[in-house]
Amino acid sequence: MTVEQGIFAGMPTPLYPASPSRLLAWLDCPRRYRMQYLDRPKPEARPQRAHTSVGIVTHNVLRDFWDLPRSQRTPSGVAELVRASWIDVGFRDPEQSASWREKVSASVVDYLRHIDQDQQPLGLERSVALRTDSIAVTGRVDRLDDRHGAVVVVDYKTGRQIPSEDDARTSLPLALYAAGAARVFRRPCVRVELHHVPTRTVAAHEHTTESLDRKVAEAESIAGDLRRVDAEFAARGVESPSFPPRPSPLCTWCDFRAHCPEGQQMGPEKSAWAGLEAAEACGLRSTADSTEEQP
């Protein structure tokens, strides 16, 4: 009997464990994938940027809002959630941080005014899993809605780019979440939605069984590549040729830029608050409504 990389000959190949973010990291840049998921010790990433702080707070408030009693589901109640969960990291100065705390309160209040608060979500930041013959994918969904007996996947977006229906249609994570949610809840789940909180834009797509199957096959194909390069890295380490950089304008935002000479050549690094300056074009309000009406 022979043993190769911990697997006995004749035994089934273990499922490849992955998350949608891991799969996409490989597609974006093999070098970043290696540094983020394989290198040990892991290279030090740059400090968190301000737009990431804004995104985390927005997601946390939209999760915690549903735990509030009805009497506290007001603009002031939302503002208190924002204040309590605020992450003061990456901002240019205290004034910018305070200004964006107000903007987040205002945008979340406006978003919540336009949803049905009588319809409690089926899940909030709910983990779903999907297993096939070759992969085991797990991910966390921002929100799962129950609409007429079917499950709908909702993913919040907070950046300056307003998502399109094509973004919802082509999104690999959304499709995997839908396939996983259908199996977890044993209900149909084919509709996926991207909710851009600052503008209340909803980009949606209705999958078919066939289109979801194609997305799952895409994930299996990527995972097959990762199984190969992970094994090569285990054997050769950083000498492996399978992790070339993929230089692009995104390199100016990369968390591992300091460890990648090719990425550094793509231009000066963006400031920690550059994403907020770009997001001003999204039309975020500067102050929250002070009335005590429901959001």
Coordinates of C-alpha atoms in Angstrom, one line a residue, residues 4-282:
E4 CA 0.7 10.0 -1.1
Q5 CA 0.2 13.2 0.8
G6 CA -1.7 11.6 3.6
I7 CA -4.2 9.6 1.3
F8 CA -4.1 5.8 1.2
A9 CA -4.2 4.3 -2.3
G10 CA -7.7 3.1 -3.2
M11 CA -9.4 5.4 -0.7
P12 CA -11.9 8.1 -2.0
T13 CA -10.4 11.5 -2.6
P14 CA -11.5 13.8 0.3
L15 CA -13.9 16.6 -0.6
Y16 CA -12.1 19.9 -1.2
P17 CA -13.2 22.4 1.5
A18 CA -13.7 25.9 0.2
S19 CA -15.6 29.2 0.6
P20 CA -16.8 31.4 -2.2
S21 CA -14.2 34.0 -1.2
R22 CA -11.4 31.4 -1.5
L23 CA -12.5 30.4 -4.9
L24 CA -12.7 34.0 -6.1
A25 CA -9.3 34.9 -4.6
W26 CA -7.7 32.4 -6.9
L27 CA -9.4 33.8 -9.9
D28 CA -8.5 37.4 -9.0
C29 CA -4.8 36.8 -8.3
P30 CA -2.9 33.5 -7.7
R31 CA -0.2 35.4 -5.8
R32 CA -2.7 36.9 -3.4
Y33 CA -4.4 33.6 -3.0
R34 CA -1.1 32.0 -1.9
M35 CA -0.3 34.7 0.6
Q36 CA -3.8 34.8 2.0
Y37 CA -4.5 31.1 2.3
L38 CA -1.3 29.0 2.0
D39 CA 1.8 31.0 3.2
R40 CA 2.8 30.2 6.8
P41 CA 3.5 32.4 8.5
K42 CA 0.9 34.4 6.7
P43 CA 2.3 37.7 5.4
E44 CA 1.2 40.7 7.4
A45 CA -1.7 42.4 5.7
R46 CA -2.1 46.2 5.7
P47 CA -4.4 47.7 8.4
Q48 CA -8.1 47.8 7.7
R49 CA -9.4 50.5 5.5
A50 CA -12.2 52.9 6.3
H51 CA -14.6 51.6 3.7
T52 CA -14.2 48.1 5.2
S53 CA -15.1 49.6 8.6
V54 CA -18.2 51.2 7.1
G55 CA -19.2 48.0 5.4
I56 CA -18.8 45.9 8.5
V57 CA -20.8 48.3 10.6
T58 CA -23.6 48.5 8.0
H59 CA -23.9 44.7 7.9
N60 CA -23.9 44.4 11.7
V61 CA -26.6 47.1 12.1
L62 CA -28.8 45.4 9.4
R63 CA -28.4 42.2 11.3
D64 CA -29.0 43.6 14.8
F65 CA -32.0 45.7 13.8
W66 CA -34.2 42.6 13.7
D67 CA -33.5 41.9 17.3
L68 CA -34.9 45.3 18.4
P69 CA -38.4 45.4 19.9
R70 CA -40.9 47.2 17.8
S71 CA -40.8 50.3 20.0
Q72 CA -37.1 50.8 19.2
R73 CA -37.2 50.3 15.5
T74 CA -36.9 54.0 14.9
P75 CA -34.3 56.3 13.4
S76 CA -32.9 57.0 16.8
G77 CA -32.8 53.3 17.6
V78 CA -30.8 52.7 14.4
A79 CA -28.5 55.5 15.2
E80 CA -27.8 53.9 18.6
L81 CA -27.0 50.6 16.9
V82 CA -24.6 52.4 14.6
R83 CA -23.0 54.3 17.5
A84 CA -22.6 51.1 19.6
S85 CA -21.0 49.1 16.7
W86 CA -19.0 51.8 15.1
I87 CA -15.4 50.8 14.1
D88 CA -13.2 53.9 14.2
V89 CA -10.4 52.4 12.0
G90 CA -8.9 53.7 8.7
F91 CA -10.5 57.2 8.7
R92 CA -8.4 60.3 7.8
D93 CA -9.3 62.0 11.1
P94 CA -12.1 62.1 13.8
E95 CA -14.1 64.5 11.7
Q96 CA -14.3 62.1 8.8
S97 CA -15.2 59.2 11.1
A98 CA -18.0 61.2 12.7
S99 CA -19.3 62.4 9.3
W100 CA -19.5 58.8 8.0
R101 CA -21.2 57.6 11.1
E102 CA -24.0 60.0 10.4
K103 CA -24.0 58.9 6.7
V104 CA -24.3 55.3 7.6
S105 CA -27.2 56.0 10.1
A106 CA -29.0 58.0 7.4
S107 CA -28.5 55.4 4.6
V108 CA -29.6 52.4 6.8
V109 CA -32.7 54.3 8.1
D110 CA -33.7 55.1 4.5
Y111 CA -33.1 51.5 3.4
L112 CA -35.1 50.1 6.2
R113 CA -38.0 52.4 5.5
H114 CA -38.5 50.6 2.2
I115 CA -38.6 47.0 3.3
D116 CA -41.4 45.0 4.9
Q117 CA -40.6 44.9 8.6
D118 CA -43.5 42.6 9.3
Q119 CA -41.7 39.9 7.4
Q120 CA -39.0 38.6 9.7
P121 CA -36.1 37.2 7.7
L122 CA -35.6 33.4 7.6
G123 CA -32.0 33.9 8.4
L124 CA -29.5 36.6 9.2
E125 CA -25.8 36.0 8.6
R126 CA -26.8 32.3 8.2
S127 CA -24.2 29.8 7.3
V128 CA -25.1 27.4 4.5
A129 CA -23.3 24.4 3.1
L130 CA -23.1 22.7 -0.2
R131 CA -21.5 19.3 -0.8
T132 CA -21.0 17.6 -4.2
D133 CA -18.9 14.6 -5.1
S134 CA -15.7 16.7 -5.1
I135 CA -16.2 19.9 -3.0
A136 CA -17.6 21.0 0.4
V137 CA -18.5 24.7 0.2
T138 CA -19.6 26.8 3.1
G139 CA -20.5 30.4 3.2
R140 CA -22.4 33.0 5.3
V141 CA -25.4 34.8 3.7
D142 CA -26.3 38.3 4.8
R143 CA -30.0 37.6 4.7
L144 CA -32.4 34.9 3.7
D145 CA -36.0 35.8 3.0
D146 CA -39.1 33.6 3.0
R147 CA -41.3 34.7 0.1
H148 CA -44.3 32.7 -0.7
G149 CA -42.6 29.5 0.5
A150 CA -39.4 30.0 -1.5
V151 CA -36.1 31.2 -0.1
V152 CA -34.5 34.3 -1.5
V153 CA -30.8 35.1 -1.1
V154 CA -30.0 38.8 -0.1
D155 CA -26.5 40.2 -0.2
Y156 CA -25.8 43.7 1.1
K157 CA -23.5 46.0 -0.8
T158 CA -22.1 49.3 0.6
G159 CA -19.4 50.4 -1.9
R160 CA -19.5 53.1 -4.5
Q161 CA -20.3 50.6 -7.4
I162 CA -24.0 50.1 -7.8
P163 CA -24.6 46.5 -8.7
S164 CA -26.4 45.5 -11.9
E165 CA -28.7 42.6 -12.8
D166 CA -25.8 41.1 -14.7
D167 CA -23.7 41.2 -11.5
A168 CA -26.5 39.2 -9.7
R169 CA -26.7 36.8 -12.6
T170 CA -23.0 36.1 -12.9
S171 CA -22.1 36.1 -9.2
L172 CA -20.6 32.7 -8.2
P173 CA -21.1 33.3 -4.4
L174 CA -24.8 34.1 -4.8
A175 CA -25.4 31.0 -6.9
L176 CA -23.6 28.8 -4.4
Y177 CA -25.6 30.4 -1.5
A178 CA -28.8 29.7 -3.3
A179 CA -27.9 26.0 -4.0
G180 CA -26.8 25.6 -0.4
A181 CA -29.9 27.3 1.0
A182 CA -32.2 25.1 -1.1
R183 CA -30.6 22.0 0.5
V184 CA -30.5 23.4 4.0
F185 CA -34.1 24.5 4.1
R186 CA -35.4 21.9 1.6
R187 CA -37.3 24.6 -0.3
P188 CA -36.9 26.2 -3.7
C189 CA -34.2 28.9 -3.8
V190 CA -33.5 30.4 -7.2
R191 CA -33.8 34.1 -6.7
V192 CA -30.7 36.1 -5.7
E193 CA -30.6 39.8 -4.9
L194 CA -27.8 42.4 -4.4
H195 CA -29.1 45.3 -2.2
H196 CA -27.0 48.4 -2.5
V197 CA -27.8 50.0 0.8
P198 CA -26.7 53.6 0.0
T199 CA -29.0 53.9 -3.0
R200 CA -31.6 51.2 -2.2
T201 CA -30.9 49.7 -5.6
V202 CA -31.9 46.0 -5.8
A203 CA -30.3 44.0 -8.6
A204 CA -31.9 40.6 -8.9
H205 CA -31.8 37.4 -10.9
E206 CA -33.9 34.3 -11.1
H207 CA -31.8 31.3 -11.6
T208 CA -33.0 28.0 -13.1
T209 CA -32.0 24.5 -11.9
E210 CA -29.7 24.4 -15.0
S211 CA -28.0 27.7 -14.3
L212 CA -27.3 26.8 -10.7
D213 CA -25.9 23.5 -11.8
R214 CA -23.6 25.3 -14.1
K215 CA -22.4 27.5 -11.3
V216 CA -21.8 24.5 -9.1
A217 CA -19.8 22.9 -11.9
E218 CA -17.8 26.2 -12.2
A219 CA -17.0 26.0 -8.5
E220 CA -15.9 22.4 -8.8
S221 CA -13.6 23.3 -11.7
I222 CA -11.9 26.1 -9.7
A223 CA -11.6 23.8 -6.7
G224 CA -10.0 21.2 -8.9
D225 CA -7.3 23.7 -9.8
L226 CA -6.9 24.7 -6.1
R227 CA -6.5 21.0 -5.1
R228 CA -3.6 20.8 -7.6
V229 CA -1.8 24.0 -6.7
D230 CA -2.3 23.5 -3.0
A231 CA -0.5 20.1 -3.3
E232 CA 2.2 21.7 -5.3
F233 CA 2.7 24.4 -2.7
A234 CA 2.9 21.7 0.0
A235 CA 5.7 20.1 -2.0
R236 CA 7.6 23.1 -3.2
G237 CA 6.5 26.1 -1.1
V238 CA 7.1 29.6 -2.6
E239 CA 9.3 28.0 -5.3
S240 CA 6.1 26.8 -7.0
P241 CA 5.5 28.5 -10.3
S242 CA 1.7 28.2 -10.0
F243 CA 1.2 31.5 -8.2
P244 CA 2.2 34.3 -10.5
P245 CA 0.9 37.8 -9.8
R246 CA -1.9 39.1 -11.9
P247 CA -1.2 42.9 -12.0
S248 CA -4.2 45.2 -12.4
P249 CA -5.5 48.5 -11.0
L250 CA -6.8 46.5 -8.0
C251 CA -3.1 46.1 -6.9
T252 CA -3.3 49.7 -5.5
W253 CA -5.9 48.4 -3.0
C254 CA -4.4 45.0 -2.2
D255 CA -3.9 44.1 1.4
F256 CA -0.7 42.2 0.5
R257 CA 0.8 44.8 -1.8
A258 CA 3.8 45.3 0.5
H259 CA 4.9 41.8 -0.3
C260 CA 4.5 41.9 -4.1
P261 CA 6.9 43.9 -6.2
E262 CA 4.8 43.5 -9.3
G263 CA 1.8 44.9 -7.5
Q264 CA 3.8 47.9 -6.3
Q265 CA 4.5 48.8 -9.9
M266 CA 0.8 49.4 -10.7
G267 CA 0.8 52.8 -9.1
P268 CA 0.8 54.4 -5.6
E269 CA -1.1 52.7 -2.9
K270 CA -4.5 54.0 -2.1
S271 CA -5.0 55.8 1.2
A272 CA -6.9 54.1 3.9
W273 CA -9.9 56.4 3.3
A274 CA -9.7 56.6 -0.5
G275 CA -12.8 54.3 -0.8
L276 CA -14.9 56.7 1.1
E277 CA -13.9 59.6 -1.1
A278 CA -15.0 57.6 -4.2
A279 CA -18.2 56.6 -2.5
E280 CA -19.4 60.2 -2.2
A281 CA -20.8 59.7 -5.7
C282 CA -23.3 57.2 -4.3

